Short mmCIF file of C-alpha atoms and ligand atoms in Angstrom, two decimals:
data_model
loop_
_atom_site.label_atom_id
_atom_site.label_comp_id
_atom_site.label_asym_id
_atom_site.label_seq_id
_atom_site.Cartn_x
_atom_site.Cartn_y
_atom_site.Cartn_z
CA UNK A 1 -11.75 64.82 -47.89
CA UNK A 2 -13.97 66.34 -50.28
CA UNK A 3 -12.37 69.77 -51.57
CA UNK A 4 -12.67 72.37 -54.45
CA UNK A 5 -11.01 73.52 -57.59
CA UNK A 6 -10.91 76.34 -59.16
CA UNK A 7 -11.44 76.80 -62.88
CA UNK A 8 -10.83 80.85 -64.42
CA UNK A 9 -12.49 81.02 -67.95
CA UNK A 10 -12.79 84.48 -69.59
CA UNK A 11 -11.17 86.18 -66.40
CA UNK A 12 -14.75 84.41 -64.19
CA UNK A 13 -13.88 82.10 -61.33
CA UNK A 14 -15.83 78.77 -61.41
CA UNK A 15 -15.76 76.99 -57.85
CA UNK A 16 -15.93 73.43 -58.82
CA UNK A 17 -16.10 70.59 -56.17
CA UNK A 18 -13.62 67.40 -56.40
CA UNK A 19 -14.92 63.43 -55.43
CA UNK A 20 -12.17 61.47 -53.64
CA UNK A 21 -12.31 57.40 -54.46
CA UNK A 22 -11.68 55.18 -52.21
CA UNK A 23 -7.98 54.54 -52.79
CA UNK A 24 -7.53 58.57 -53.09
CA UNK A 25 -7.94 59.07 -56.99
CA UNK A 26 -9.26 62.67 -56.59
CA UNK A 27 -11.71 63.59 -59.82
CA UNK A 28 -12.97 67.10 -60.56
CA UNK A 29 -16.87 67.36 -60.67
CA UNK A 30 -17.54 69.29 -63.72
CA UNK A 31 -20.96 68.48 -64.41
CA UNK A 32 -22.17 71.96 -63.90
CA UNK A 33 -19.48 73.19 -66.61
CA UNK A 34 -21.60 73.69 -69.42
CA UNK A 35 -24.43 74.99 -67.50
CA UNK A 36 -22.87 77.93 -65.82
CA UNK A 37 -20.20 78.88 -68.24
CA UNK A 38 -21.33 77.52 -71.81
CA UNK A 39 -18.07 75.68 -72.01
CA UNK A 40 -17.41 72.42 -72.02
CA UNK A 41 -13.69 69.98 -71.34
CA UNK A 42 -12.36 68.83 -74.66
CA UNK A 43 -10.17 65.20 -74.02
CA UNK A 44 -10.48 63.16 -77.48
CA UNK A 45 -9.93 59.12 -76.46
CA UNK A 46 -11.11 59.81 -72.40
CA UNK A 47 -7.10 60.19 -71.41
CA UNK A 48 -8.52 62.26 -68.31
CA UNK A 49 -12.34 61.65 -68.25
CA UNK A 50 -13.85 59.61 -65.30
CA UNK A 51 -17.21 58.52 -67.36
CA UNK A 52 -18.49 57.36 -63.58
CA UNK A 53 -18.13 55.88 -60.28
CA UNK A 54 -17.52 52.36 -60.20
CA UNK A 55 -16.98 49.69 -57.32
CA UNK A 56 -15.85 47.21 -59.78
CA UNK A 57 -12.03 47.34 -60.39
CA UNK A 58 -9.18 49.47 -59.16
CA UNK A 59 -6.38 50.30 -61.12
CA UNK A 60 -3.14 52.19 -60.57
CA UNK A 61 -1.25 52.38 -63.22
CA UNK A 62 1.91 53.83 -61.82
CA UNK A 63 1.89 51.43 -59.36
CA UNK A 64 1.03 48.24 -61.41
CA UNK A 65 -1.76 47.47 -59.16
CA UNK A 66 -4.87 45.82 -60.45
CA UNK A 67 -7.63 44.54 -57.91
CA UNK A 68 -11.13 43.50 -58.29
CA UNK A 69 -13.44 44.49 -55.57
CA UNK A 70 -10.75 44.90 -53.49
CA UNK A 71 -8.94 41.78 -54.04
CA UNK A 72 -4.91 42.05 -55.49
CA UNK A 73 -4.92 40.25 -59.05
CA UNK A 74 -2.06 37.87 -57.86
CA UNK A 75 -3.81 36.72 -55.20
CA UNK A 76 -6.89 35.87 -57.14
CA UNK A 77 -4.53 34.45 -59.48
CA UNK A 78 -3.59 32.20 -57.25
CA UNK A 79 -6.27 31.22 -54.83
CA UNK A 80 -9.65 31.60 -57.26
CA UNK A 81 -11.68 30.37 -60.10
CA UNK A 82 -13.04 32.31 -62.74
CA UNK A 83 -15.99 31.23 -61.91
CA UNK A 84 -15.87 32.52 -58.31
CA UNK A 85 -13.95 35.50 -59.64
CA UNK A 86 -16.74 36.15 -62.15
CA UNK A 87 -19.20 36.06 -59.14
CA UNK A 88 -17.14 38.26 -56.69
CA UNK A 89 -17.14 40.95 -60.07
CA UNK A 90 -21.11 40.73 -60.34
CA UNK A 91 -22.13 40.57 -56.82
CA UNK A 92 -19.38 42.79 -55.32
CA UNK A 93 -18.30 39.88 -52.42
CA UNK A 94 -17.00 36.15 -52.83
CA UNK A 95 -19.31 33.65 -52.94
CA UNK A 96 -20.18 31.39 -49.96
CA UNK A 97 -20.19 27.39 -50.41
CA UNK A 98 -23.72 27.51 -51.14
CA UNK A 99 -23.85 31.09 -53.42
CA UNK A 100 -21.13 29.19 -55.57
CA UNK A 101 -22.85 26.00 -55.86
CA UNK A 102 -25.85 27.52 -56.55
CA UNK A 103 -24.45 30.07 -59.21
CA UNK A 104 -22.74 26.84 -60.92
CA UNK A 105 -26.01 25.63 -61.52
CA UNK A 106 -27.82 28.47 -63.05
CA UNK A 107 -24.67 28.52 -65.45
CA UNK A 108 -24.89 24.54 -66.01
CA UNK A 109 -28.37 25.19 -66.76
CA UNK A 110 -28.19 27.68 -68.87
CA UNK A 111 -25.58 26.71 -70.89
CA UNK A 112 -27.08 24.98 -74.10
CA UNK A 113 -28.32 27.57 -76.86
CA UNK A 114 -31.61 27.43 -78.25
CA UNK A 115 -32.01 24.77 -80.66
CA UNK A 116 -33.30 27.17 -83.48
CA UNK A 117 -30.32 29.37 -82.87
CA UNK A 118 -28.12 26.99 -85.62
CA UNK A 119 -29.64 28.56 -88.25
CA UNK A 120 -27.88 31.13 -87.66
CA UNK A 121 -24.85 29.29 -87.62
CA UNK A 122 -25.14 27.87 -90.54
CA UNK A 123 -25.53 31.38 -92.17
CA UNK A 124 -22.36 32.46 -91.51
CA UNK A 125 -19.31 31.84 -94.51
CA UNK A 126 -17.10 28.81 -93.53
CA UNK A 127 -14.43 31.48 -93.23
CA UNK A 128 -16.26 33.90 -90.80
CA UNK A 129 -14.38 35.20 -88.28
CA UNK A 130 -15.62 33.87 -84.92
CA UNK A 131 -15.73 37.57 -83.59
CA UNK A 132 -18.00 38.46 -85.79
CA UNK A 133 -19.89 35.17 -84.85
CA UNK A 134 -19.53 35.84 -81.43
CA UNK A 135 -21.20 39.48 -81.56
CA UNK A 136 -23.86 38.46 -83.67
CA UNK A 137 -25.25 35.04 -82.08
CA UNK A 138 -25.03 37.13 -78.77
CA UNK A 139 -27.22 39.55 -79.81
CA UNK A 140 -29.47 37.03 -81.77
CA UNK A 141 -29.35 35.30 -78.30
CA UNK A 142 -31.86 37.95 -77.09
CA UNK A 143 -34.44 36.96 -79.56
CA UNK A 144 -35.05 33.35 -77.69
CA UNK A 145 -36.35 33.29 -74.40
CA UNK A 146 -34.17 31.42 -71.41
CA UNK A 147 -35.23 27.42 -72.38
CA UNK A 148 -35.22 26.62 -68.90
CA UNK A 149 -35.89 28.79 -66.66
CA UNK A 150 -39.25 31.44 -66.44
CA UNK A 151 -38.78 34.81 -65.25
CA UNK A 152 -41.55 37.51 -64.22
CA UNK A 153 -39.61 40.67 -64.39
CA UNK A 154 -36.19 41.94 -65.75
CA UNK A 155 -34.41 42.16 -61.86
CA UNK A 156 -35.50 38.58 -61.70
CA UNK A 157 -34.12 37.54 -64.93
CA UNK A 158 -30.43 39.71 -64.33
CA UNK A 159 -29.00 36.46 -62.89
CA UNK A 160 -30.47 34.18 -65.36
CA UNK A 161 -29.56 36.25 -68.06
CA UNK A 162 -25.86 37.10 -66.44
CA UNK A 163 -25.35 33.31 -66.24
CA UNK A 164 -26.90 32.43 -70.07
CA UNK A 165 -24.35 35.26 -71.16
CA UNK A 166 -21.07 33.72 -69.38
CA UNK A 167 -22.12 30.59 -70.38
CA UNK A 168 -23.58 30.48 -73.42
CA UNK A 169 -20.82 32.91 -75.05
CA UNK A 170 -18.60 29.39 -74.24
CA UNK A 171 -20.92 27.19 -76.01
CA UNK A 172 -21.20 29.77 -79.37
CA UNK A 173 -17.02 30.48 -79.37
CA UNK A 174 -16.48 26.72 -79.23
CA UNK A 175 -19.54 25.98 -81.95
CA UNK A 176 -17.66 28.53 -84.35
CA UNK A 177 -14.36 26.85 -83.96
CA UNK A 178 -15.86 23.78 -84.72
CA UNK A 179 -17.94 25.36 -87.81
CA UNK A 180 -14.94 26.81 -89.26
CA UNK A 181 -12.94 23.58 -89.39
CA UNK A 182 -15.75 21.85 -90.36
CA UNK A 183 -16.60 19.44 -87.21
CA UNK A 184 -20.11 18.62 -86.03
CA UNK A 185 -20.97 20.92 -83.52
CA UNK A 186 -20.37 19.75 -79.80
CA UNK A 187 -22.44 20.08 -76.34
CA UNK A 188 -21.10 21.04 -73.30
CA UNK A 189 -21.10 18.02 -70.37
CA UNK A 190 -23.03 18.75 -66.97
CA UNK A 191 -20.36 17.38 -65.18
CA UNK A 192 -17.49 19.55 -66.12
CA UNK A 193 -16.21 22.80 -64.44
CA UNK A 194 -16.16 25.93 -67.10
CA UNK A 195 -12.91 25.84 -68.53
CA UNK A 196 -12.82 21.72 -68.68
CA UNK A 197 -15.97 22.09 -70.59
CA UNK A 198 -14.60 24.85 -73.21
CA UNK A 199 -11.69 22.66 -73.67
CA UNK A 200 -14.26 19.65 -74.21
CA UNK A 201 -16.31 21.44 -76.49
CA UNK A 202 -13.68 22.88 -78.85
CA UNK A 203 -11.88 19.54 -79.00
CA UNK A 204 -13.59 16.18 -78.73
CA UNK A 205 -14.25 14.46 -81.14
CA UNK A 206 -16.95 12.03 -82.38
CA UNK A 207 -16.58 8.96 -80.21
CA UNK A 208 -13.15 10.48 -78.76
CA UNK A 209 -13.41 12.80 -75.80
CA UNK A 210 -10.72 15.00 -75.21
CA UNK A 211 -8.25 14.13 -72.42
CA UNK A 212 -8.13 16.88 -70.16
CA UNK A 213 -4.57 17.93 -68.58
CA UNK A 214 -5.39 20.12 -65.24
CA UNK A 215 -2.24 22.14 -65.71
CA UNK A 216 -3.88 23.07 -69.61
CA UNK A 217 -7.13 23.84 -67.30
CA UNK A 218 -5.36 25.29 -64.83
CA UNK A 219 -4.04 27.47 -67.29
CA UNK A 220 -6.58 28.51 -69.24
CA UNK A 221 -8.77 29.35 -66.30
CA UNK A 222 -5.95 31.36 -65.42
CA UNK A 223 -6.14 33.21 -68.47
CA UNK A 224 -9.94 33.81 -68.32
CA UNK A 225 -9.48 34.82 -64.53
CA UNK A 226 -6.55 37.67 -65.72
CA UNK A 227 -9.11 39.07 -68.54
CA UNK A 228 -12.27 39.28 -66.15
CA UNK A 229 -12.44 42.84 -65.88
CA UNK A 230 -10.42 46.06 -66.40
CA UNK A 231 -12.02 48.89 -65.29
CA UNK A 232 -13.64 51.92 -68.08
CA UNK A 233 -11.81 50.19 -71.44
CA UNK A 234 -12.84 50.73 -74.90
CA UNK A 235 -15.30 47.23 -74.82
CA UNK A 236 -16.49 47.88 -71.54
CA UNK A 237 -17.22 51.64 -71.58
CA UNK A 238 -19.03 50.37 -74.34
CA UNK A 239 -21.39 48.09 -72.75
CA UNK A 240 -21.43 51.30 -70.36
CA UNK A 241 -22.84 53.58 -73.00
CA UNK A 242 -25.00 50.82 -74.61
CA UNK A 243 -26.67 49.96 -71.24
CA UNK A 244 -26.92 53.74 -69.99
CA UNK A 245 -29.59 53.53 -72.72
CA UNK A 246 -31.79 50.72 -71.12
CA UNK A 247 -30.89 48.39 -73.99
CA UNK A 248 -30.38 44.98 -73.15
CA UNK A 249 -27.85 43.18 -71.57
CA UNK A 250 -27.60 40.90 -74.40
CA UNK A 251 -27.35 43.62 -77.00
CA UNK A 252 -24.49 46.12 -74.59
CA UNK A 253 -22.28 42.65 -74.22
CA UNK A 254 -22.69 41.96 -78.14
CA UNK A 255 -21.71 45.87 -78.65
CA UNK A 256 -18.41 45.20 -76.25
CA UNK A 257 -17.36 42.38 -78.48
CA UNK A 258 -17.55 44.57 -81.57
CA UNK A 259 -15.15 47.17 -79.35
CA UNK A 260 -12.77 44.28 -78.00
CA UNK A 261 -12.28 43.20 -81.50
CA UNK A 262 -10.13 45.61 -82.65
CA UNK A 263 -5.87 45.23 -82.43
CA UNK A 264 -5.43 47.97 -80.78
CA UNK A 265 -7.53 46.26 -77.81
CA UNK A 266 -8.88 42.49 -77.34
CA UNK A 267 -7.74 41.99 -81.20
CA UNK A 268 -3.78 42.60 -79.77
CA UNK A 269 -3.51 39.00 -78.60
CA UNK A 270 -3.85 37.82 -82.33
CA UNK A 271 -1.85 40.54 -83.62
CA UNK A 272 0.74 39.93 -81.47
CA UNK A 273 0.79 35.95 -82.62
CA UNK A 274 0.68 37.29 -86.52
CA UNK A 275 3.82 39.32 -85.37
CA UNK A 276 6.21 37.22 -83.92
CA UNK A 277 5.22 34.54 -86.57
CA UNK A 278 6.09 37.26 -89.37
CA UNK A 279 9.63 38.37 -87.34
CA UNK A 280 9.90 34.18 -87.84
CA UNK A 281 9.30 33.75 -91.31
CA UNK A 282 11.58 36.47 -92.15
CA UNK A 283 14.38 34.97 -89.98
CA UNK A 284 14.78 37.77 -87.79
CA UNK A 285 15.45 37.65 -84.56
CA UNK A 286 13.40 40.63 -83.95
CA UNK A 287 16.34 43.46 -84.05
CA UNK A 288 15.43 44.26 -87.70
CA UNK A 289 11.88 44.65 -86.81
CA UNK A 290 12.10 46.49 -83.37
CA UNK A 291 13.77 48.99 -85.76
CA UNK A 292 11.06 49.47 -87.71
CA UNK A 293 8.88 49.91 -85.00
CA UNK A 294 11.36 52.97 -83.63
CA UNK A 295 11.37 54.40 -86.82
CA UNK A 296 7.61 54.22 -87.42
CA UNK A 297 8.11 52.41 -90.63
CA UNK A 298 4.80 51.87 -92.04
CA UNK A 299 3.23 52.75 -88.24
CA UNK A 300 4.07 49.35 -87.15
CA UNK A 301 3.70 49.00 -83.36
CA UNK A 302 5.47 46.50 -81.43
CA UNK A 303 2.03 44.23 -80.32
CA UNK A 304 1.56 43.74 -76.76
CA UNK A 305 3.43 46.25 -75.55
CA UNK A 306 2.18 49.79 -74.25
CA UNK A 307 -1.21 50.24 -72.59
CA UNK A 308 -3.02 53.77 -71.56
CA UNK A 309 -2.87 52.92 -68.04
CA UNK A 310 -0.32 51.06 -66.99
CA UNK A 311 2.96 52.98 -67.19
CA UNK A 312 5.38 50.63 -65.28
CA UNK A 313 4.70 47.49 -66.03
CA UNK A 314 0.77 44.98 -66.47
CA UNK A 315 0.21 43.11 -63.27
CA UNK A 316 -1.39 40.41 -65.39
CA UNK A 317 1.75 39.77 -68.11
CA UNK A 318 4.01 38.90 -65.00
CA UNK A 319 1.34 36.32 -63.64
CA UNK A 320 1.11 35.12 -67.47
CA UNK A 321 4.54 35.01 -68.77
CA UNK A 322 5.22 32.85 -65.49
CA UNK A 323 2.04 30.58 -66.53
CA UNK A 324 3.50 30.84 -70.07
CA UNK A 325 6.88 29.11 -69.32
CA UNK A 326 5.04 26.36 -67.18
CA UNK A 327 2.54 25.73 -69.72
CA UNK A 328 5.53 25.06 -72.28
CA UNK A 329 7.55 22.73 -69.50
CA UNK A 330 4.07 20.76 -69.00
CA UNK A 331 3.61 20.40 -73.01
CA UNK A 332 7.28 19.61 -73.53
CA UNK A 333 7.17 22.23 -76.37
CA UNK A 334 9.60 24.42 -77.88
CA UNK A 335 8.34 27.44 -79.30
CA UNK A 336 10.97 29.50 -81.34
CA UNK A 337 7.59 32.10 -81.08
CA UNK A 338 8.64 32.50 -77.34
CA UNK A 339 12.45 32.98 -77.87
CA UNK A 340 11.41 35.83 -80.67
CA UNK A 341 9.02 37.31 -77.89
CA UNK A 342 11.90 36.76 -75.24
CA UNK A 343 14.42 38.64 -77.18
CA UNK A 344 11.75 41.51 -78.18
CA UNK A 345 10.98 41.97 -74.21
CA UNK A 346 14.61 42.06 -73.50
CA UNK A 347 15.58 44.73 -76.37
CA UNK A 348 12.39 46.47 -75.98
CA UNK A 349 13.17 46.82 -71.81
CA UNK A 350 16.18 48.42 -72.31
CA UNK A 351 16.05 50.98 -75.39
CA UNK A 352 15.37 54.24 -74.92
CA UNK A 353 12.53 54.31 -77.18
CA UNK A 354 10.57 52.23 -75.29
CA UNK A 355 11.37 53.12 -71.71
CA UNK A 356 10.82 56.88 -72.74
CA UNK A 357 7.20 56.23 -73.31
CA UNK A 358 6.76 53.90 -70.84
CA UNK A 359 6.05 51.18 -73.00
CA UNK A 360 5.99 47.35 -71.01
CA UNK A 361 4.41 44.01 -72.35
CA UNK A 362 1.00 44.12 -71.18
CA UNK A 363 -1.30 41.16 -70.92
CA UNK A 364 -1.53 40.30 -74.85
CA UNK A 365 2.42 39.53 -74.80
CA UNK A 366 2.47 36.29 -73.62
CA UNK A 367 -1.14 34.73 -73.42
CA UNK A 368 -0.97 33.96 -77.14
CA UNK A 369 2.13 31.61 -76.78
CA UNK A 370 -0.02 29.61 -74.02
CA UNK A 371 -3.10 29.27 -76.46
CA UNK A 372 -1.43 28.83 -79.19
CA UNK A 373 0.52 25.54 -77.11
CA UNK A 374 -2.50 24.39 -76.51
CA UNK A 375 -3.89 24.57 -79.77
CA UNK A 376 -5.72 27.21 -79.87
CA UNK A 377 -6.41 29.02 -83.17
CA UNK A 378 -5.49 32.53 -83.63
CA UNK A 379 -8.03 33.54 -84.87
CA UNK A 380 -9.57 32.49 -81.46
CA UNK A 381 -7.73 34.18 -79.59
CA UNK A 382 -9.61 37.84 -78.97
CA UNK A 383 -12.76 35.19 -78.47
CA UNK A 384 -10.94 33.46 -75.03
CA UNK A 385 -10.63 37.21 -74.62
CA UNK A 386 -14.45 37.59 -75.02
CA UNK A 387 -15.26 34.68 -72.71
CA UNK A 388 -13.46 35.91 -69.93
CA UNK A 389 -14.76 39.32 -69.92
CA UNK A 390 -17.81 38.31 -69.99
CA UNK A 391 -18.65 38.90 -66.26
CA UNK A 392 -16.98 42.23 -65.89
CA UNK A 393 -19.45 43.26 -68.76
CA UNK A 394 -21.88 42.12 -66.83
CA UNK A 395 -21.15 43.78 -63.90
CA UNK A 396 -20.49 46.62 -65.54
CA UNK A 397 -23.99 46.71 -66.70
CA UNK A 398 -25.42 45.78 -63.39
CA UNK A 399 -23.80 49.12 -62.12
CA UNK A 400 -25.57 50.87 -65.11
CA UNK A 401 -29.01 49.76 -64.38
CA UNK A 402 -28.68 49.59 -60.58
CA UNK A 403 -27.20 53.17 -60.68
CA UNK A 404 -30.58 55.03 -59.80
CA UNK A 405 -29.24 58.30 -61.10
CA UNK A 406 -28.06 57.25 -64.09
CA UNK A 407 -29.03 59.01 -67.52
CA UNK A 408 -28.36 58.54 -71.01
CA UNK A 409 -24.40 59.25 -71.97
CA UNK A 410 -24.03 61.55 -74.49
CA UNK A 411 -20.93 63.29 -74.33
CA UNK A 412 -20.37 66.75 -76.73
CA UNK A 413 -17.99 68.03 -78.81
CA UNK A 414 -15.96 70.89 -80.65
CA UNK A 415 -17.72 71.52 -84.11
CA UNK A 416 -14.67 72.19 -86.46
CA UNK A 417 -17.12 72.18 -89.83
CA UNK A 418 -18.33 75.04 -91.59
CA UNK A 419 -20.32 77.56 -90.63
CA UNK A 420 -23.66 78.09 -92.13
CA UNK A 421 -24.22 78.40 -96.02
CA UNK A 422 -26.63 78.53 -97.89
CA UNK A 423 -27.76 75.54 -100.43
CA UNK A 424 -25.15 75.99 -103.57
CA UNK A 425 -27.80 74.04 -106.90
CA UNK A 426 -26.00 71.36 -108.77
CA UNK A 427 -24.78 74.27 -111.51
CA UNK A 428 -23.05 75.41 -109.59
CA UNK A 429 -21.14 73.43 -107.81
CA UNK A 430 -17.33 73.11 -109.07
N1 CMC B 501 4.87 50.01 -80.12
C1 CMC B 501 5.55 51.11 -80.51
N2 CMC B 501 5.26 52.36 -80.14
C2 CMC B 501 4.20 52.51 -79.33
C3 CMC B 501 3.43 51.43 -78.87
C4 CMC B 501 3.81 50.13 -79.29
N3 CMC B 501 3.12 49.05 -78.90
N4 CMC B 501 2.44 51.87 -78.08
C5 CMC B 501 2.56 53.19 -78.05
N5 CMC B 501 3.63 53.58 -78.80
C6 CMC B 501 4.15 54.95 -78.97
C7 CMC B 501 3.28 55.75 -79.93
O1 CMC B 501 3.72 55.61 -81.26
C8 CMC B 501 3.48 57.14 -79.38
O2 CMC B 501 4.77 57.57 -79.80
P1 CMC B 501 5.06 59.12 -80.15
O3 CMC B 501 5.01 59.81 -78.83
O4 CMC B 501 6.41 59.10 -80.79
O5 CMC B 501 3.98 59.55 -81.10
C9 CMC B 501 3.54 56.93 -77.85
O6 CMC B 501 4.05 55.59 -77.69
C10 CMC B 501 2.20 57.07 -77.16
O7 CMC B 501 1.29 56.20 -77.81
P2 CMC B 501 -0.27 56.37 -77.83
O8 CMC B 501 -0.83 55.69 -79.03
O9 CMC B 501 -0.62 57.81 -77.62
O10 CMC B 501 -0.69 55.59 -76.52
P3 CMC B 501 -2.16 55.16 -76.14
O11 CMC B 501 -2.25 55.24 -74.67
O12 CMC B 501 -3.16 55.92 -76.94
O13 CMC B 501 -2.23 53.64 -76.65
C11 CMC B 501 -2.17 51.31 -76.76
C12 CMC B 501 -2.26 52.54 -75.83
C13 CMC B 501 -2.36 50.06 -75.91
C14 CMC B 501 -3.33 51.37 -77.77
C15 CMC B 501 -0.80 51.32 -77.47
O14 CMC B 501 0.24 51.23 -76.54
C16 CMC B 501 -0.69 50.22 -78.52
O15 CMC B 501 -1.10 50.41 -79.67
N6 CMC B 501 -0.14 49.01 -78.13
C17 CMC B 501 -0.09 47.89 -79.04
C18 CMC B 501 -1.44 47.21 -79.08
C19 CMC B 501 -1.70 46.40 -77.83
O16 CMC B 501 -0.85 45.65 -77.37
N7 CMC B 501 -2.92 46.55 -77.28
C20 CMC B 501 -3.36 45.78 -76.13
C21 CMC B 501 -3.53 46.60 -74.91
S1 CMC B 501 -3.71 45.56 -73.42
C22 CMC B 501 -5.17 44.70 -73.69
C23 CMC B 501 -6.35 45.56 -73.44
O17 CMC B 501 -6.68 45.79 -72.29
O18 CMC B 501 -6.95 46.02 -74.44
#
């Protein structure tokens, strides 16, 4: 059902036509706006914009539904990889036996970094943040051509360079781990899975591998899986824009890790630890703070709550928080962190602040009390973030550059400065 809409500006009639999505999100076409009427839609942070079509990831936020290409979250959850979830993203259907085996190996084989590339390790401060890291050795990453494999033209070398991206961004978070506390860097092994290897890389030690726990794995993979895409957010409309130039794909996925960085994003999941462990030192149970929030003392926000979309509750906290509690059982650990976040959720879920604006834990809630259990560093935390949305970066960019009509963005704006003066000479001026 494509219909129309009707827009009056200035007392003319603009006939405008609407697209219907496949699950029935109806969007008004108003890319002749400008043309025909000189005006164009004001809607500062996107709260309304559809940037494009995408076949990636459906959302409803309402609902609390979150698929990828089709596929419920919980199922995935339960019955995938992120591996095979990071193909399914890229290539649009899941892998057969042999697709998977054979997309294993291009991400085995492209998984060491160029040799050269740690000098640029060893330029960063001891203290660098490993986002900052991250960002920058991706886009350095660019500079070296693949060390295996030969390419003729770019459509050859998308899956070569997809796989060097998912892979490789494992092998430079766990390198600036190690960096940062000072431990020789580490390689990853050709017979581990992804997440066994990450947990390999960040932890063994010279002579003393580490011993890998398959509920840890299990976990962690989990984790990865739950951040593998999310539709047009601030990182990956990023990588949008970037690539909607023709840059590279090395260069729009180093750009989304500069936009997942931030709290208010990918950067929640350390907030959120920095939080609770605050509410802790203080020895508050959270009450005290929670009022501070309501109040807006200082503009504090209660981390890992709220989220632009999803007004009822994150599909992925309630697969995480369930993870979260196993994960503790497995470790035999007691986190007083978790009964501080416990007793925010519960206060939070029933005061009328909070359920006014539709404010629910979202993903960043609980996936810090996993990481940090497994020893994780906080400052880490927005890079596991990184690593696992990798692929729906990438496929996000494949859409870009396999979208044959797409152009440069370049969205407008409302001019609020002044108006035109002339040049006032330095004398003058007060
Ligand atoms: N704690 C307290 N108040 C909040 C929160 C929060 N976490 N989130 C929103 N509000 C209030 C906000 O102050 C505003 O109140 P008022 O109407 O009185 O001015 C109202 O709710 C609407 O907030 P908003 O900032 O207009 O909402 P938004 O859609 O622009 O922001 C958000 C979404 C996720 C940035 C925001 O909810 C937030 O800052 N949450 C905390 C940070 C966080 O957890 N981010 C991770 C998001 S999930 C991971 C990802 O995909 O990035």
């Amino acid at each position: 059902m494509n219909g129309t809409a009707e827009l009056i500006i200035d007392g003319k009639t603009l006939t405008l036509p609407t697209v219907v999505g496949t699950e029935g999100e109806v969007g008004i076409d108003i890319s002749t706006l400008r043309s025909k009427t000189g005006a164009i839609t004001l809607d500062p942070a996107y709260g309304n914009t559809g940037a494009c079509k995408s076949a990636i990831t459906f959302i409803h936020g309402e609902k609390g539904i979150l698929q990828y290409r089709g596929y419920d979250i919980a199922e995935l959850a339960q019955k995938s990889s992120f591996i095979e979830t990071a193909y399914l993203l890229i290539y649009g259907e899941l892998p057969t036996a042999a697709e998977l085996t054979g997309f294993s190996e291009l991400l085995t084989e492209n998984q060491m970094l160029h040799q050269d590339m740690r000098h640029h390790f060893d330029a960063f401060p001891p203290k660098a943040h490993p986002m900052s890291i991250l960002s920058a050795m991706i886009h350095a990453s660019s500079s070296y051509p693949s060390a295996k494999t030969r390419y003729k033209t770019l459509q050859e070398a998308f899956p070569i360079h997809a796989a060097r991206l998912i892979s490789q961004t494992r092998t430079i978070a766990t390198n600036s781990y190690r960096k940062a506390a000072g431990l020789p860097p580490s390689y990853p092994k050709t017979n581990l899975k992804f997440t066994e290897n990450f947990l390999h890389m960040m932890f063994s030690l010279p002579g003393e591998d580490y011993e890998l726990n398959p509920e840890i794995v299990r976990a962690l993979d989990l984790i990865f899986l739950l951040h593998a895409d999310h539709e047009q957010n601030c990182s990956t409309s990023t990588v949008r824009m970037v690539a909607s130039s023709q840059a590279n794909v090395f260069a729009s996925a180093s750009a989304g890790v500069c936009a997942l960085w931030g709290p208010l994003h990918g950067g929640a999941n350390q907030a959120v630890l920095e939080m609770l462990q605050e509410i802790h030192r203080e020895g508050d149970d959270g009450t005290k703070f929670l009022n501070e929030v309501k109040n807006k003392v200082g503009n504090r926000r209660l981390m890992g709550f709220g989220h632009r979309v999803y007004k009822n509750f994150d599909p992925r906290a309630v697969i995480i928080k369930e993870q979260c509690d196993k994960v503790l059982a497995t470790l035999k650990k007691h986190d007083p962190l978790l009964a501080i976040a416990k007793k925010l959720e519960e206060i939070a879920l029933s005061d009328e602040y909070f359920i006014s604006r539709k404010l629910y834990p979202n993903v960043d809630f609980y996936s810090g009390i996993i990481m940090r259990a497994i020893g994780i560093p906080v400052n880490m935390f927005t890079v596991l973030f990184a690593i696992g949305r990798m692929p729906g970066w990438v496929a996000n960019y494949k859409e870009v550059m396999d979208d044959t009509d797409s152009r440069i963005s370049r969205p407008r704006q409302i001019y609020t400065g002044e108006t035109l003066r002339s040049y006032k000479p330095m004398s003058e001026r007060a």
